[in-house]
Each structure stands twice: as structure tokens, then as C-alpha cells.
Amino acid sequence: MATSTIVLLTTGGTVAATTTADGAVPALSAADLLPDLSTPRTDPLPDITVSAVDLMSVDSSAMTSADRSRIIGAIGDTLADPEVVAVVVTHGTDTMEETAYLADLFHTDERPVVFTGAQFPADAPNADGPRNIEDALRVAADPSSRGKGTLVVLGGRMWSARGIFKVSTDNPIAFDTTHPDLPRPVIDADISAVAHARVDAFTLYPGVSPGLIAAAVSQNAAGIVLAATGSGNTHPDVTAQVAQAVHDGVVVVVTSRVPYGPIVPTYGGGGGAVDLERAGAIISRWLRAPQARIALAVLLGAGHDAAQIAEFFRASDPAIG
Ligand code: ASP
């Protein structure tokens, strides 16, 4: 019987890390990460052939925009082969929510792209990478995974990339989501043609210096993402700086430092999300700061204006999109 080919692209992270006297660092190659399909750790695997490709070997916290673009480009190049039924990407969990979401933004193909990683290094007694890779291959080979965009598999769970965020430094179930079924406005472009604009992100708190927004503008940030308090609220002085930044042509997106629930403009008083929206900020209802920052960087890089970006965030809301 003909087998299906799945390509395993490896990028580093804890899943490929071993422990050294100087800390855990990615050390294993793609070939090292290939599971022995004849002796699966859990359920039997479908009839698949896995071909492993070393893409890079980095801790995901140290990834650059160029690294992320390279990964998305490699996914596209891999799917140019019609024999390939799916792609699995191994990646550090620290910034998997960013790269998997970026992949989802550019993923217009029906075939599954599945990200996985690990919370414990490959030489740890509780290493979770091998099982996660097997699970990711199983999900990738499953025809019901087609047309779902980019998926993330870890700790026996699966999520759509959109909306996820890392919730634990040591639980094998490393992620959760703000919403399991966000709409998928995609960017129909070749990622190699999209520059990443500079977008700065700040977590707000009572007593935050409003000057940090002016500092970002003076350093030529094209966009700013604010993880505000509660349902998108801050001090009136910050609102004044947001108005100035928008006036200067900077696109400001407001999300929340609270993990769950929609960001609904509710409060006024000068610093509420109602005021921030009136000052020209765009509200990201479900995508939290790391993913909102990725979207804003590529939308600005692709030449979208503030109105188009506002429309993108509206279309990312299941109540609208
Ligand atoms: N620091 C690692 C990384 O993101 C953590 C992990 O993979 O879990 O590459």
C-alpha cells in the first residue's frame, strides 16, 4: 500500500535540547528526532513515511523575524511537493504561539501544518518530546485535520494556532487558548516578499510612564501593541500619548494582560478602552499581545493601512469575522 509522506521540519527548542553544565541547549538533529514508527509510544500510527529536515537549531526565545520567515517559507516550499500530505514543525514552546500563528496567517493550503515541541529536554527522565512528535504526526496524517489551518499539539492536546498562549513553564499541557475557534483572515502573499515592520509591545500597569509610547514613536516604531489592564484600560495620560502616536501615523493595537475573555470597550473616564478606541487605537478582541504583534508587523510590512488593519482585527473576531 502506498504510504503518505509527512515532512518533519526541525528548528530547535527544548524538544531538541540536551542538558549541559551551561544549561539546556538544542543539540539533536532532525534525524535524531525521527520517531521509530514501528514501535509507537501510544496508539498505532497510520501508514506514513516521515522525512526529516534540519532547518535551524535555536532556542525559540532567540528567534528573529528572519528566522520565523524562513520557517514559514520552508513550510510553503515543502507543500509545493504534491506528494507531501502534511508538515510537522518542531519548535521551542516559548514563542511557538508567535511562529505557529504566523504560519497560520500565510497558510492558504488545505494540508495540515502541525507545530509541536516539549517542556522537558530530550535527556530528561520525563522527556515529553518523543510522544508529542508522534502525536503531531498522527494529527498531521489524519484527513480530518485538513482545512483547519495551523495546529499545535502538546501534552495530548490540540489547539488551533490562533488564540493560543503559553500557560505553564512545566506542565506538559503548555498552552491554552482565548477562543477555540477564531476566524482565519489570511495574508495571501509570499512571505519572502513581506518585510516585518517594527512593532513594539508594552504591558501596562498602574503608574506606567506614558513616555514609553513616545519613546517607541521616536525610535521609528511603525506599530505599538499595548497589553492594557482588564478589558483594555489604562491611565488617561496613556490615552493622550496613544492619540499623539496615531496622529503621527503609528498604528496602535490594544489588547489585555488578562489571559481569558474578549476585550470589549466598556470603560470610559479618559483611560478606558472606549477612550483608547476614540483616540484611534484598534481593539484586538481575542488575539493577545504576542500574536497581535505578529499580525501588526506583517500587515504593516505588507503595506496595509490603518483602516485595513482595523478590518483585519475585526475579521479575527468570531462575533464578526
Ligand atoms: N526555551 C525553550 C524554547 O522556547 C523552551 C521550550 O522549548 O520549551 O526554545
XYZ file of C-alpha atoms and ligand atoms in Angstrom:
330
model
C 0.000 0.000 0.000
C 1.287 3.484 -0.822
C 2.341 5.442 2.229
C 1.795 9.157 2.765
C 4.778 11.447 3.160
C 4.928 13.875 6.049
C 7.876 16.251 6.320
C 9.259 16.975 9.788
C 10.950 20.388 9.872
C 13.060 20.914 12.987
C 14.014 24.313 14.402
C 15.462 23.618 17.876
C 13.821 24.307 21.250
C 13.608 22.060 24.285
C 12.307 19.180 22.180
C 15.796 19.031 20.619
C 17.710 20.097 23.739
C 20.055 18.190 25.977
C 21.355 19.337 29.343
C 24.866 20.727 29.658
C 26.797 22.346 32.522
C 25.859 25.667 30.911
C 22.146 24.953 30.691
C 19.904 23.090 28.239
C 20.607 23.853 24.583
C 19.261 22.459 21.297
C 21.606 19.671 20.226
C 19.613 16.968 18.445
C 19.301 16.833 14.676
C 16.148 16.213 12.677
C 17.240 12.582 12.206
C 17.593 12.223 15.999
C 14.006 13.418 16.429
C 12.521 10.969 13.927
C 10.400 8.509 15.885
C 10.674 4.788 15.372
C 7.328 4.332 13.661
C 7.412 0.558 14.167
C 7.215 0.929 17.955
C 4.853 3.832 18.693
C 4.653 5.056 22.296
C 0.892 5.278 22.285
C -1.645 4.260 19.599
C -0.586 2.688 16.299
C 0.489 5.251 13.735
C -1.098 5.435 10.287
C 0.866 4.253 7.285
C 3.222 7.210 6.817
C 6.757 7.929 5.725
C 8.423 10.768 7.558
C 11.230 12.692 6.008
C 13.181 14.892 8.426
C 14.744 18.227 7.506
C 17.078 20.277 9.745
C 16.020 23.879 9.309
C 17.724 25.567 12.253
C 18.719 24.777 15.807
C 17.813 27.674 18.085
C 16.064 28.412 21.336
C 12.787 29.986 20.226
C 13.284 32.932 22.584
C 16.240 33.952 20.435
C 14.378 33.681 17.122
C 14.351 36.718 14.870
C 11.709 37.822 12.373
C 14.022 36.498 9.653
C 14.101 33.072 11.351
C 10.314 32.994 11.534
C 10.012 33.988 7.875
C 12.459 31.230 6.974
C 10.286 28.679 8.755
C 7.107 29.871 7.003
C 8.981 29.901 3.670
C 10.176 26.327 4.269
C 6.623 25.185 5.026
C 5.478 26.710 1.714
C 8.386 25.162 -0.208
C 7.659 21.760 1.339
C 3.987 21.931 0.398
C 4.953 22.741 -3.195
C 5.591 18.989 -3.491
C 2.184 17.382 -4.180
C 3.419 14.088 -2.661
C 3.616 15.723 0.773
C 0.381 15.315 2.732
C 1.315 17.406 5.769
C 4.123 19.230 7.567
C 5.106 18.898 11.222
C 7.328 21.619 12.701
C 9.238 21.117 15.948
C 9.790 24.418 17.755
C 10.538 25.822 21.203
C 7.428 26.407 23.244
C 8.461 29.880 24.490
C 7.452 31.563 21.232
C 5.522 28.802 19.492
C 2.398 30.945 19.740
C 4.101 33.559 17.560
C 5.557 31.316 14.842
C 2.582 28.946 14.632
C 0.263 31.960 14.319
C 2.482 33.495 11.632
C 2.337 30.166 9.761
C -1.446 30.216 10.092
C -1.627 33.766 8.705
C 0.061 32.617 5.487
C -1.413 29.102 5.316
C -3.838 29.004 2.409
C -3.284 25.274 1.657
C -5.723 22.597 2.849
C -2.953 20.304 4.028
C -2.255 20.289 7.767
C 0.673 22.128 9.320
C 1.215 20.978 12.898
C 3.598 22.558 15.408
C 4.891 20.632 18.394
C 7.667 20.843 20.968
C 8.406 19.820 24.528
C 8.526 21.140 28.069
C 11.403 18.850 29.133
C 14.739 18.299 27.390
C 15.304 15.142 25.377
C 17.631 13.682 28.042
C 15.265 14.376 30.974
C 13.617 11.346 32.589
C 10.200 12.883 31.848
C 11.079 13.942 28.283
C 7.788 14.661 26.543
C 9.151 15.426 23.073
C 9.030 11.923 21.543
C 5.380 11.418 22.446
C 4.480 14.923 21.278
C 6.166 14.334 17.912
C 4.285 11.066 17.467
C 1.013 12.735 18.391
C 1.722 15.586 15.958
C 2.411 13.086 13.153
C -0.816 11.283 13.977
C -2.780 14.552 13.798
C -0.948 15.566 10.603
C -1.812 12.251 8.912
C -5.469 12.447 9.900
C -7.630 13.580 6.936
C -9.940 15.368 9.376
C -7.081 17.801 10.127
C -7.228 19.177 6.587
C -8.503 22.699 6.089
C -8.023 23.660 9.735
C -5.027 25.916 9.255
C -2.055 25.585 11.562
C -2.485 23.337 14.581
C -0.467 22.979 17.784
C -0.159 19.607 19.526
C 1.372 19.173 23.002
C 0.693 17.147 26.129
C -2.031 15.102 24.444
C -3.968 18.254 23.470
C -4.538 20.018 20.181
C -5.358 23.673 19.500
C -5.747 25.958 16.503
C -2.705 28.230 16.455
C -4.899 31.345 16.520
C -5.583 32.448 20.066
C -3.140 30.188 21.893
C -0.740 31.361 24.593
C 1.751 29.573 26.806
C 0.261 28.965 30.245
C 2.841 26.875 32.077
C 6.594 26.571 32.369
C 6.420 22.954 33.484
C 3.065 21.380 32.688
C 3.220 19.124 29.600
C -0.027 20.845 28.552
C 1.884 24.049 27.884
C -0.830 26.051 26.118
C -4.362 27.220 26.348
C -6.450 29.392 24.083
C -8.530 32.528 24.433
C -11.037 31.021 21.996
C -11.001 27.592 20.304
C -12.488 28.682 17.005
C -11.283 32.075 15.828
C -11.905 33.035 12.203
C -8.888 32.907 9.900
C -8.346 36.022 7.812
C -5.169 35.086 5.909
C -2.492 37.109 4.157
C -2.433 35.839 0.594
C 1.178 36.748 -0.192
C 4.587 35.154 -0.407
C 6.208 35.646 2.983
C 9.586 36.269 1.364
C 8.069 39.438 -0.128
C 6.759 40.709 3.219
C 9.054 42.796 5.399
C 8.327 42.754 9.136
C 7.685 46.292 10.316
C 8.998 47.298 13.709
C 6.215 46.841 16.240
C 6.874 47.408 19.944
C 4.717 45.805 22.639
C 4.220 47.016 26.200
C 2.446 45.565 29.189
C 0.662 48.375 31.053
C 0.318 48.744 34.826
C -0.840 51.455 37.220
C 1.820 54.148 37.265
C 3.264 53.213 33.856
C 5.209 56.033 32.258
C 3.223 57.316 29.250
C 6.591 58.346 27.820
C 7.305 54.804 26.741
C 4.856 55.275 23.872
C 6.569 58.493 22.792
C 9.916 56.685 23.054
C 8.706 53.946 20.696
C 7.452 56.559 18.221
C 10.742 58.461 18.373
C 12.574 55.215 17.629
C 10.506 54.791 14.469
C 8.185 52.019 15.564
C 5.551 51.635 12.839
C 3.172 49.965 15.264
C 2.614 49.594 19.001
C 0.727 46.857 20.847
C -0.498 47.593 24.365
C -1.386 44.781 26.757
C -3.604 47.025 28.860
C -5.255 46.152 32.173
C -8.626 44.403 32.368
C -10.821 44.888 29.330
C -8.312 47.233 27.688
C -7.966 50.052 30.213
C -5.174 52.389 31.309
C -4.471 55.910 32.627
C -5.777 58.968 30.719
C -2.172 60.137 30.199
C -1.513 56.982 28.198
C -4.599 57.690 26.093
C -3.177 61.134 25.287
C 0.074 59.515 24.134
C -1.852 56.986 22.046
C -3.727 59.847 20.350
C -0.410 61.537 19.605
C 1.130 58.302 18.240
C -1.893 57.712 15.967
C -1.659 61.338 14.827
C 1.995 60.665 13.962
C 0.963 57.737 11.740
C 1.727 54.888 14.148
C -0.852 52.082 14.324
C -1.730 51.256 17.938
C -3.458 47.982 18.851
C -4.879 47.427 22.337
C -5.240 44.011 23.914
C -5.180 42.912 27.547
C -2.745 41.436 30.026
C -5.669 39.271 31.230
C -5.442 35.822 29.610
C -9.095 34.941 29.050
C -12.196 36.646 27.693
C -12.880 39.173 24.940
C -11.597 42.750 25.081
C -14.830 44.719 24.883
C -14.576 48.514 25.185
C -16.644 49.121 28.301
C -14.998 51.764 30.449
C -14.547 55.484 29.927
C -13.054 58.046 32.303
C -10.262 59.046 29.936
C -8.239 55.842 30.187
C -10.806 53.199 29.332
C -10.894 51.142 26.148
C -13.760 53.386 25.000
C -11.343 56.328 25.209
C -8.447 54.421 23.619
C -10.654 53.467 20.681
C -11.749 57.083 20.303
C -8.082 58.091 20.364
C -7.620 55.933 17.259
C -6.405 52.660 18.753
C -7.591 49.359 17.262
C -9.013 46.842 19.721
C -7.826 43.244 19.348
C -10.722 41.365 20.891
C -9.192 37.886 21.159
C -5.601 37.871 19.966
C -3.320 38.709 22.887
C -0.184 40.815 22.609
C 2.316 38.270 21.183
C 0.010 37.262 18.313
C -1.397 40.774 17.813
C 2.209 41.985 17.482
C 2.978 39.367 14.818
C -0.154 40.284 12.849
C 0.543 44.005 13.062
C 4.184 43.575 11.987
C 3.316 41.639 8.835
C 0.222 43.672 7.964
C 2.259 46.889 8.155
C 5.113 45.158 6.323
C 2.704 44.122 3.562
C 1.669 47.768 3.160
C -1.773 47.666 4.801
C -3.062 50.966 6.122
C -4.757 51.588 9.485
C -8.255 51.032 8.086
C -7.262 47.679 6.550
C -5.567 46.657 9.787
C -8.670 47.575 11.787
C -10.673 45.426 9.385
C -8.249 42.509 9.873
C -8.725 42.631 13.655
C -12.490 42.877 13.225
C -12.405 39.843 10.932
C -10.426 37.950 13.609
C -13.394 38.232 15.975
C -15.822 35.285 15.829
C -18.709 37.649 16.595
C -17.973 39.447 13.305
C -15.476 37.510 11.085
N 13.458 27.958 25.763
C 12.842 26.875 25.026
C 12.464 27.379 23.641
O 11.492 28.054 23.502
C 11.652 26.381 25.772
C 10.906 25.245 25.158
O 11.135 24.807 24.054
O 10.002 24.728 25.847
O 13.179 27.134 22.708
